[in-house]
């Protein structure tokens, strides 16, 4: 199982990037990890209403001038780096 999955959601009000973590106990830690991106306006931990998904997700709101595709790629890279470090520390 992958440690996370991300999606761009095109909402009529404001597009977002959603992060679905395999372990929702990490939501707060990952939220803090992602707050260093200057292009992020805010991050919310929300209940997931979609079927066959984890109970919560991180919903990322970007600033108006941010490139969503570029930011999704940057966030994904940062999360892979984060989880790679976690697995190395635990000897997995």
mmCIF file of N, CA, C and O in Angstrom:
data_model
loop_
_atom_site.group_PDB
_atom_site.id
_atom_site.type_symbol
_atom_site.label_atom_id
_atom_site.label_comp_id
_atom_site.label_asym_id
_atom_site.label_seq_id
_atom_site.Cartn_x
_atom_site.Cartn_y
_atom_site.Cartn_z
ATOM 1 N N UNK A 1 0.839 -1.183 0.000
ATOM 2 C CA UNK A 1 0.000 0.000 0.000
ATOM 3 C C UNK A 1 0.885 1.247 0.000
ATOM 4 O O UNK A 1 1.839 1.339 0.749
ATOM 5 N N UNK A 2 0.537 2.200 -0.837
ATOM 6 C CA UNK A 2 1.287 3.448 -0.905
ATOM 7 C C UNK A 2 1.009 4.302 0.334
ATOM 8 O O UNK A 2 -0.098 4.278 0.868
ATOM 9 N N UNK A 3 1.992 5.071 0.777
ATOM 10 C CA UNK A 3 1.786 5.889 1.972
ATOM 11 C C UNK A 3 0.835 7.068 1.750
ATOM 12 O O UNK A 3 0.259 7.591 2.693
ATOM 13 N N UNK A 4 0.666 7.487 0.480
ATOM 14 C CA UNK A 4 -0.244 8.598 0.202
ATOM 15 C C UNK A 4 -0.663 8.559 -1.268
ATOM 16 O O UNK A 4 -0.063 7.896 -2.092
ATOM 17 N N UNK A 5 -1.711 9.332 -1.537
ATOM 18 C CA UNK A 5 -2.168 9.545 -2.907
ATOM 19 C C UNK A 5 -2.634 10.989 -2.985
ATOM 20 O O UNK A 5 -3.224 11.510 -2.034
ATOM 21 N N UNK A 6 -2.368 11.652 -4.094
ATOM 22 C CA UNK A 6 -2.784 13.043 -4.238
ATOM 23 C C UNK A 6 -3.595 13.228 -5.514
ATOM 24 O O UNK A 6 -3.409 12.497 -6.480
ATOM 25 N N UNK A 7 -4.486 14.208 -5.470
ATOM 26 C CA UNK A 7 -5.338 14.515 -6.613
ATOM 27 C C UNK A 7 -5.560 16.020 -6.691
ATOM 28 O O UNK A 7 -5.699 16.668 -5.655
ATOM 29 N N UNK A 8 -5.661 16.528 -7.901
ATOM 30 C CA UNK A 8 -6.107 17.903 -8.097
ATOM 31 C C UNK A 8 -7.615 17.841 -8.244
ATOM 32 O O UNK A 8 -8.135 17.041 -9.022
ATOM 33 N N UNK A 9 -8.311 18.669 -7.495
ATOM 34 C CA UNK A 9 -9.765 18.746 -7.587
ATOM 35 C C UNK A 9 -10.141 20.113 -8.142
ATOM 36 O O UNK A 9 -9.773 21.136 -7.582
ATOM 37 N N UNK A 10 -10.868 20.102 -9.224
ATOM 38 C CA UNK A 10 -11.324 21.346 -9.845
ATOM 39 C C UNK A 10 -12.715 21.677 -9.336
ATOM 40 O O UNK A 10 -13.705 21.170 -9.826
ATOM 41 N N UNK A 11 -12.752 22.512 -8.336
ATOM 42 C CA UNK A 11 -14.000 22.942 -7.727
ATOM 43 C C UNK A 11 -14.453 24.247 -8.375
ATOM 44 O O UNK A 11 -13.623 25.046 -8.799
ATOM 45 N N UNK A 12 -15.751 24.491 -8.455
ATOM 46 C CA UNK A 12 -16.232 25.754 -9.030
ATOM 47 C C UNK A 12 -15.790 26.978 -8.229
ATOM 48 O O UNK A 12 -15.602 28.053 -8.773
ATOM 49 N N UNK A 13 -15.601 26.809 -6.921
ATOM 50 C CA UNK A 13 -15.210 27.947 -6.099
ATOM 51 C C UNK A 13 -13.703 28.140 -6.051
ATOM 52 O O UNK A 13 -13.222 29.247 -6.206
ATOM 53 N N UNK A 14 -12.973 27.056 -5.821
ATOM 54 C CA UNK A 14 -11.513 27.155 -5.753
ATOM 55 C C UNK A 14 -10.898 25.773 -5.947
ATOM 56 O O UNK A 14 -11.205 24.859 -5.185
ATOM 57 N N UNK A 15 -10.035 25.604 -6.948
ATOM 58 C CA UNK A 15 -9.369 24.314 -7.127
ATOM 59 C C UNK A 15 -8.509 23.990 -5.897
ATOM 60 O O UNK A 15 -7.998 24.885 -5.234
ATOM 61 N N UNK A 16 -8.380 22.704 -5.603
ATOM 62 C CA UNK A 16 -7.590 22.271 -4.456
ATOM 63 C C UNK A 16 -6.748 21.060 -4.843
ATOM 64 O O UNK A 16 -6.969 20.438 -5.875
ATOM 65 N N UNK A 17 -5.798 20.744 -3.976
ATOM 66 C CA UNK A 17 -5.055 19.492 -4.063
ATOM 67 C C UNK A 17 -5.433 18.713 -2.815
ATOM 68 O O UNK A 17 -5.372 19.242 -1.702
ATOM 69 N N UNK A 18 -5.857 17.483 -2.997
ATOM 70 C CA UNK A 18 -6.219 16.633 -1.865
ATOM 71 C C UNK A 18 -5.150 15.568 -1.688
ATOM 72 O O UNK A 18 -4.696 14.967 -2.653
ATOM 73 N N UNK A 19 -4.760 15.355 -0.446
ATOM 74 C CA UNK A 19 -3.793 14.324 -0.088
ATOM 75 C C UNK A 19 -4.521 13.306 0.785
ATOM 76 O O UNK A 19 -5.090 13.660 1.824
ATOM 77 N N UNK A 20 -4.516 12.062 0.347
ATOM 78 C CA UNK A 20 -5.100 10.963 1.104
ATOM 79 C C UNK A 20 -3.950 10.123 1.649
ATOM 80 O O UNK A 20 -3.185 9.541 0.873
ATOM 81 N N UNK A 21 -3.801 10.107 2.965
ATOM 82 C CA UNK A 21 -2.720 9.366 3.606
ATOM 83 C C UNK A 21 -3.188 7.964 3.979
ATOM 84 O O UNK A 21 -4.324 7.777 4.421
ATOM 85 N N UNK A 22 -2.312 6.994 3.820
ATOM 86 C CA UNK A 22 -2.619 5.632 4.226
ATOM 87 C C UNK A 22 -2.797 5.519 5.733
ATOM 88 O O UNK A 22 -3.526 4.670 6.222
ATOM 89 N N UNK A 23 -2.151 6.390 6.486
ATOM 90 C CA UNK A 23 -2.226 6.402 7.944
ATOM 91 C C UNK A 23 -2.706 7.787 8.376
ATOM 92 O O UNK A 23 -1.922 8.737 8.414
ATOM 93 N N UNK A 24 -3.993 7.924 8.698
ATOM 94 C CA UNK A 24 -4.544 9.235 9.038
ATOM 95 C C UNK A 24 -3.986 9.802 10.342
ATOM 96 O O UNK A 24 -4.146 10.988 10.606
ATOM 97 N N UNK A 25 -3.299 8.989 11.139
ATOM 98 C CA UNK A 25 -2.682 9.530 12.350
ATOM 99 C C UNK A 25 -1.543 10.483 12.008
ATOM 100 O O UNK A 25 -1.092 11.234 12.864
ATOM 101 N N UNK A 26 -1.094 10.463 10.748
ATOM 102 C CA UNK A 26 -0.014 11.356 10.314
ATOM 103 C C UNK A 26 -0.521 12.682 9.744
ATOM 104 O O UNK A 26 0.279 13.535 9.370
ATOM 105 N N UNK A 27 -1.832 12.881 9.683
ATOM 106 C CA UNK A 27 -2.384 14.095 9.073
ATOM 107 C C UNK A 27 -1.749 15.380 9.612
ATOM 108 O O UNK A 27 -1.317 16.233 8.844
ATOM 109 N N UNK A 28 -1.684 15.516 10.913
ATOM 110 C CA UNK A 28 -1.151 16.741 11.517
ATOM 111 C C UNK A 28 0.334 16.911 11.210
ATOM 112 O O UNK A 28 0.782 18.018 10.895
ATOM 113 N N UNK A 29 1.102 15.833 11.263
ATOM 114 C CA UNK A 29 2.543 15.909 10.960
ATOM 115 C C UNK A 29 2.783 16.283 9.504
ATOM 116 O O UNK A 29 3.654 17.108 9.205
ATOM 117 N N UNK A 30 2.019 15.693 8.600
ATOM 118 C CA UNK A 30 2.195 15.986 7.174
ATOM 119 C C UNK A 30 1.732 17.411 6.885
ATOM 120 O O UNK A 30 2.366 18.125 6.100
ATOM 121 N N UNK A 31 0.670 17.855 7.520
ATOM 122 C CA UNK A 31 0.207 19.239 7.357
ATOM 123 C C UNK A 31 1.333 20.197 7.729
ATOM 124 O O UNK A 31 1.654 21.121 6.985
ATOM 125 N N UNK A 32 1.954 19.962 8.856
ATOM 126 C CA UNK A 32 3.068 20.814 9.305
ATOM 127 C C UNK A 32 4.243 20.731 8.321
ATOM 128 O O UNK A 32 4.867 21.743 8.004
ATOM 129 N N UNK A 33 4.522 19.537 7.808
ATOM 130 C CA UNK A 33 5.610 19.338 6.846
ATOM 131 C C UNK A 33 5.378 20.164 5.577
ATOM 132 O O UNK A 33 6.326 20.719 5.019
ATOM 133 N N UNK A 34 4.125 20.272 5.124
ATOM 134 C CA UNK A 34 3.830 20.963 3.869
ATOM 135 C C UNK A 34 3.697 22.477 4.013
ATOM 136 O O UNK A 34 3.708 23.198 3.016
ATOM 137 N N UNK A 35 3.593 22.970 5.212
ATOM 138 C CA UNK A 35 3.378 24.406 5.417
ATOM 139 C C UNK A 35 4.552 25.277 4.984
ATOM 140 O O UNK A 35 4.423 26.486 4.897
ATOM 141 N N UNK A 36 5.689 24.676 4.646
ATOM 142 C CA UNK A 36 6.847 25.470 4.220
ATOM 143 C C UNK A 36 6.726 25.982 2.776
ATOM 144 O O UNK A 36 7.463 26.868 2.382
ATOM 145 N N UNK A 37 5.788 25.445 1.998
ATOM 146 C CA UNK A 37 5.623 25.906 0.621
ATOM 147 C C UNK A 37 5.000 27.294 0.603
ATOM 148 O O UNK A 37 3.907 27.503 1.135
ATOM 149 N N UNK A 38 5.665 28.244 -0.012
ATOM 150 C CA UNK A 38 5.163 29.618 -0.082
ATOM 151 C C UNK A 38 3.895 29.739 -0.917
ATOM 152 O O UNK A 38 3.091 30.643 -0.710
ATOM 153 N N UNK A 39 3.696 28.831 -1.867
ATOM 154 C CA UNK A 39 2.540 28.899 -2.757
ATOM 155 C C UNK A 39 1.243 28.419 -2.100
ATOM 156 O O UNK A 39 0.162 28.605 -2.640
ATOM 157 N N UNK A 40 1.359 27.789 -0.933
ATOM 158 C CA UNK A 40 0.180 27.284 -0.230
ATOM 159 C C UNK A 40 -0.433 28.397 0.607
ATOM 160 O O UNK A 40 0.236 29.026 1.411
ATOM 161 N N UNK A 41 -1.723 28.606 0.378
ATOM 162 C CA UNK A 41 -2.460 29.599 1.157
ATOM 163 C C UNK A 41 -2.887 29.010 2.499
ATOM 164 O O UNK A 41 -2.728 29.633 3.546
ATOM 165 N N UNK A 42 -3.461 27.786 2.463
ATOM 166 C CA UNK A 42 -3.863 27.125 3.699
ATOM 167 C C UNK A 42 -4.019 25.629 3.464
ATOM 168 O O UNK A 42 -4.145 25.169 2.329
ATOM 169 N N UNK A 43 -4.010 24.871 4.573
ATOM 170 C CA UNK A 43 -4.201 23.423 4.543
ATOM 171 C C UNK A 43 -5.212 23.086 5.624
ATOM 172 O O UNK A 43 -5.086 23.523 6.768
ATOM 173 N N UNK A 44 -6.218 22.304 5.247
ATOM 174 C CA UNK A 44 -7.230 21.880 6.206
ATOM 175 C C UNK A 44 -7.281 20.355 6.263
ATOM 176 O O UNK A 44 -7.123 19.688 5.245
ATOM 177 N N UNK A 45 -7.523 19.828 7.453
ATOM 178 C CA UNK A 45 -7.792 18.403 7.613
ATOM 179 C C UNK A 45 -9.306 18.267 7.571
ATOM 180 O O UNK A 45 -10.013 18.879 8.374
ATOM 181 N N UNK A 46 -9.797 17.502 6.584
ATOM 182 C CA UNK A 46 -11.235 17.372 6.388
ATOM 183 C C UNK A 46 -11.657 15.910 6.408
ATOM 184 O O UNK A 46 -10.891 15.029 6.041
ATOM 185 N N UNK A 47 -12.891 15.689 6.781
ATOM 186 C CA UNK A 47 -13.483 14.357 6.700
ATOM 187 C C UNK A 47 -13.696 14.039 5.222
ATOM 188 O O UNK A 47 -14.132 14.884 4.457
ATOM 189 N N UNK A 48 -13.388 12.825 4.823
ATOM 190 C CA UNK A 48 -13.618 12.392 3.449
ATOM 191 C C UNK A 48 -15.048 11.888 3.317
ATOM 192 O O UNK A 48 -15.521 11.138 4.165
ATOM 193 N N UNK A 49 -15.696 12.286 2.249
ATOM 194 C CA UNK A 49 -17.064 11.821 2.009
ATOM 195 C C UNK A 49 -17.113 10.849 0.830
ATOM 196 O O UNK A 49 -18.131 10.233 0.585
ATOM 197 N N UNK A 50 -16.008 10.704 0.130
ATOM 198 C CA UNK A 50 -15.952 9.805 -1.011
ATOM 199 C C UNK A 50 -15.963 8.354 -0.544
ATOM 200 O O UNK A 50 -15.484 8.025 0.529
ATOM 201 N N UNK A 51 -16.465 7.479 -1.374
ATOM 202 C CA UNK A 51 -16.468 6.050 -1.051
ATOM 203 C C UNK A 51 -15.081 5.462 -1.267
ATOM 204 O O UNK A 51 -14.296 5.934 -2.077
ATOM 205 N N UNK A 52 -14.807 4.396 -0.524
ATOM 206 C CA UNK A 52 -13.559 3.634 -0.670
ATOM 207 C C UNK A 52 -12.319 4.498 -0.456
ATOM 208 O O UNK A 52 -11.309 4.328 -1.127
ATOM 209 N N UNK A 53 -12.394 5.431 0.430
ATOM 210 C CA UNK A 53 -11.265 6.299 0.738
ATOM 211 C C UNK A 53 -11.008 6.266 2.233
ATOM 212 O O UNK A 53 -11.814 5.782 3.014
ATOM 213 N N UNK A 54 -9.918 6.860 2.625
ATOM 214 C CA UNK A 54 -9.627 6.987 4.053
ATOM 215 C C UNK A 54 -10.613 7.977 4.678
ATOM 216 O O UNK A 54 -11.276 8.732 3.973
ATOM 217 N N UNK A 55 -10.702 7.981 6.001
ATOM 218 C CA UNK A 55 -11.685 8.809 6.701
ATOM 219 C C UNK A 55 -11.411 10.307 6.600
ATOM 220 O O UNK A 55 -12.329 11.108 6.720
ATOM 221 N N UNK A 56 -10.142 10.677 6.428
ATOM 222 C CA UNK A 56 -9.771 12.095 6.391
ATOM 223 C C UNK A 56 -8.846 12.350 5.212
ATOM 224 O O UNK A 56 -8.252 11.433 4.657
ATOM 225 N N UNK A 57 -8.748 13.627 4.860
ATOM 226 C CA UNK A 57 -7.797 14.029 3.833
ATOM 227 C C UNK A 57 -7.254 15.407 4.174
ATOM 228 O O UNK A 57 -7.843 16.134 4.977
ATOM 229 N N UNK A 58 -6.133 15.728 3.588
ATOM 230 C CA UNK A 58 -5.594 17.079 3.679
ATOM 231 C C UNK A 58 -6.043 17.809 2.420
ATOM 232 O O UNK A 58 -5.805 17.337 1.306
ATOM 233 N N UNK A 59 -6.702 18.929 2.597
ATOM 234 C CA UNK A 59 -7.145 19.741 1.468
ATOM 235 C C UNK A 59 -6.259 20.978 1.427
ATOM 236 O O UNK A 59 -6.188 21.731 2.399
ATOM 237 N N UNK A 60 -5.560 21.130 0.311
ATOM 238 C CA UNK A 60 -4.580 22.202 0.170
ATOM 239 C C UNK A 60 -5.138 23.269 -0.759
ATOM 240 O O UNK A 60 -5.519 22.988 -1.897
ATOM 241 N N UNK A 61 -5.181 24.506 -0.257
ATOM 242 C CA UNK A 61 -5.611 25.653 -1.037
ATOM 243 C C UNK A 61 -4.363 26.440 -1.422
ATOM 244 O O UNK A 61 -3.554 26.789 -0.557
ATOM 245 N N UNK A 62 -4.203 26.679 -2.712
ATOM 246 C CA UNK A 62 -3.032 27.413 -3.193
ATOM 247 C C UNK A 62 -3.362 28.883 -3.406
ATOM 248 O O UNK A 62 -4.527 29.255 -3.595
ATOM 249 N N UNK A 63 -2.336 29.692 -3.398
ATOM 250 C CA UNK A 63 -2.500 31.107 -3.705
ATOM 251 C C UNK A 63 -2.932 31.260 -5.164
ATOM 252 O O UNK A 63 -2.689 30.374 -5.991
ATOM 253 N N UNK A 64 -3.567 32.376 -5.466
ATOM 254 C CA UNK A 64 -4.187 32.592 -6.780
ATOM 255 C C UNK A 64 -3.211 32.450 -7.943
ATOM 256 O O UNK A 64 -3.585 31.966 -9.010
ATOM 257 N N UNK A 65 -1.961 32.837 -7.770
ATOM 258 C CA UNK A 65 -0.998 32.824 -8.876
ATOM 259 C C UNK A 65 -0.198 31.521 -8.975
ATOM 260 O O UNK A 65 0.678 31.381 -9.822
ATOM 261 N N UNK A 66 -0.511 30.527 -8.142
ATOM 262 C CA UNK A 66 0.252 29.271 -8.132
ATOM 263 C C UNK A 66 -0.164 28.370 -9.300
ATOM 264 O O UNK A 66 -1.314 28.350 -9.712
ATOM 265 N N UNK A 67 0.804 27.616 -9.817
ATOM 266 C CA UNK A 67 0.569 26.640 -10.884
ATOM 267 C C UNK A 67 0.226 25.304 -10.216
ATOM 268 O O UNK A 67 1.069 24.691 -9.557
ATOM 269 N N UNK A 68 -1.015 24.844 -10.402
ATOM 270 C CA UNK A 68 -1.476 23.638 -9.706
ATOM 271 C C UNK A 68 -0.692 22.395 -10.092
ATOM 272 O O UNK A 68 -0.349 21.587 -9.240
ATOM 273 N N UNK A 69 -0.415 22.203 -11.368
ATOM 274 C CA UNK A 69 0.321 21.007 -11.792
ATOM 275 C C UNK A 69 1.733 20.993 -11.217
ATOM 276 O O UNK A 69 2.214 19.959 -10.749
ATOM 277 N N UNK A 70 2.387 22.137 -11.258
ATOM 278 C CA UNK A 70 3.741 22.240 -10.713
ATOM 279 C C UNK A 70 3.732 22.000 -9.195
ATOM 280 O O UNK A 70 4.585 21.281 -8.672
ATOM 281 N N UNK A 71 2.742 22.567 -8.517
ATOM 282 C CA UNK A 71 2.675 22.399 -7.061
ATOM 283 C C UNK A 71 2.343 20.954 -6.676
ATOM 284 O O UNK A 71 2.888 20.435 -5.713
ATOM 285 N N UNK A 72 1.459 20.305 -7.417
ATOM 286 C CA UNK A 72 1.153 18.904 -7.125
ATOM 287 C C UNK A 72 2.417 18.065 -7.246
ATOM 288 O O UNK A 72 2.720 17.233 -6.398
ATOM 289 N N UNK A 73 3.188 18.316 -8.294
ATOM 290 C CA UNK A 73 4.442 17.594 -8.492
ATOM 291 C C UNK A 73 5.426 17.874 -7.344
ATOM 292 O O UNK A 73 6.066 16.958 -6.826
ATOM 293 N N UNK A 74 5.541 19.129 -6.940
ATOM 294 C CA UNK A 74 6.445 19.500 -5.844
ATOM 295 C C UNK A 74 6.005 18.881 -4.516
ATOM 296 O O UNK A 74 6.828 18.386 -3.741
ATOM 297 N N UNK A 75 4.705 18.891 -4.260
ATOM 298 C CA UNK A 75 4.173 18.302 -3.027
ATOM 299 C C UNK A 75 4.405 16.797 -3.027
ATOM 300 O O UNK A 75 4.846 16.225 -2.028
ATOM 301 N N UNK A 76 4.129 16.144 -4.164
ATOM 302 C CA UNK A 76 4.364 14.700 -4.265
ATOM 303 C C UNK A 76 5.832 14.365 -3.999
ATOM 304 O O UNK A 76 6.139 13.442 -3.249
ATOM 305 N N UNK A 77 6.741 15.129 -4.598
ATOM 306 C CA UNK A 77 8.176 14.891 -4.390
ATOM 307 C C UNK A 77 8.553 15.061 -2.920
ATOM 308 O O UNK A 77 9.300 14.257 -2.364
ATOM 309 N N UNK A 78 8.024 16.099 -2.307
ATOM 310 C CA UNK A 78 8.318 16.355 -0.905
ATOM 311 C C UNK A 78 7.787 15.234 -0.019
ATOM 312 O O UNK A 78 8.460 14.806 0.926
ATOM 313 N N UNK A 79 6.599 14.725 -0.329
ATOM 314 C CA UNK A 79 6.034 13.637 0.463
ATOM 315 C C UNK A 79 6.797 12.332 0.256
ATOM 316 O O UNK A 79 7.014 11.581 1.206
ATOM 317 N N UNK A 80 7.223 12.044 -0.976
ATOM 318 C CA UNK A 80 8.035 10.835 -1.200
ATOM 319 C C UNK A 80 9.327 10.927 -0.411
ATOM 320 O O UNK A 80 9.776 9.963 0.195
ATOM 321 N N UNK A 81 9.943 12.108 -0.408
ATOM 322 C CA UNK A 81 11.170 12.317 0.364
ATOM 323 C C UNK A 81 10.885 12.101 1.851
ATOM 324 O O UNK A 81 11.644 11.438 2.557
ATOM 325 N N UNK A 82 9.781 12.651 2.346
ATOM 326 C CA UNK A 82 9.401 12.518 3.754
ATOM 327 C C UNK A 82 9.222 11.045 4.129
ATOM 328 O O UNK A 82 9.777 10.579 5.124
ATOM 329 N N UNK A 83 8.444 10.317 3.330
ATOM 330 C CA UNK A 83 8.174 8.917 3.661
ATOM 331 C C UNK A 83 9.395 8.033 3.464
ATOM 332 O O UNK A 83 9.574 7.067 4.188
ATOM 333 N N UNK A 84 10.238 8.357 2.517
ATOM 334 C CA UNK A 84 11.472 7.594 2.338
ATOM 335 C C UNK A 84 12.324 7.693 3.598
ATOM 336 O O UNK A 84 12.862 6.705 4.076
ATOM 337 N N UNK A 85 12.431 8.880 4.170
ATOM 338 C CA UNK A 85 13.161 9.074 5.413
ATOM 339 C C UNK A 85 12.538 8.328 6.569
ATOM 340 O O UNK A 85 13.219 7.750 7.403
ATOM 341 N N UNK A 86 11.202 8.324 6.648
ATOM 342 C CA UNK A 86 10.488 7.600 7.695
ATOM 343 C C UNK A 86 10.772 6.115 7.626
ATOM 344 O O UNK A 86 11.009 5.454 8.628
ATOM 345 N N UNK A 87 10.732 5.547 6.420
ATOM 346 C CA UNK A 87 10.962 4.112 6.263
ATOM 347 C C UNK A 87 12.406 3.739 6.553
ATOM 348 O O UNK A 87 12.686 2.708 7.115
ATOM 349 N N UNK A 88 13.350 4.604 6.177
ATOM 350 C CA UNK A 88 14.759 4.315 6.457
ATOM 351 C C UNK A 88 15.030 4.313 7.946
ATOM 352 O O UNK A 88 15.758 3.477 8.460
ATOM 353 N N UNK A 89 14.417 5.285 8.674
ATOM 354 C CA UNK A 89 14.623 5.375 10.127
ATOM 355 C C UNK A 89 14.059 4.149 10.842
ATOM 356 O O UNK A 89 14.613 3.676 11.825
ATOM 357 N N UNK A 90 12.959 3.592 10.331
ATOM 358 C CA UNK A 90 12.328 2.450 10.969
ATOM 359 C C UNK A 90 12.902 1.132 10.489
ATOM 360 O O UNK A 90 12.525 0.081 10.964
ATOM 361 N N UNK A 91 13.801 1.187 9.504
ATOM 362 C CA UNK A 91 14.412 -0.027 9.002
ATOM 363 C C UNK A 91 13.472 -0.861 8.161
ATOM 364 O O UNK A 91 13.602 -2.079 8.099
ATOM 365 N N UNK A 92 12.525 -0.221 7.501
ATOM 366 C CA UNK A 92 11.570 -0.944 6.673
ATOM 367 C C UNK A 92 12.118 -1.101 5.280
ATOM 368 O O UNK A 92 12.720 -0.252 4.735
#
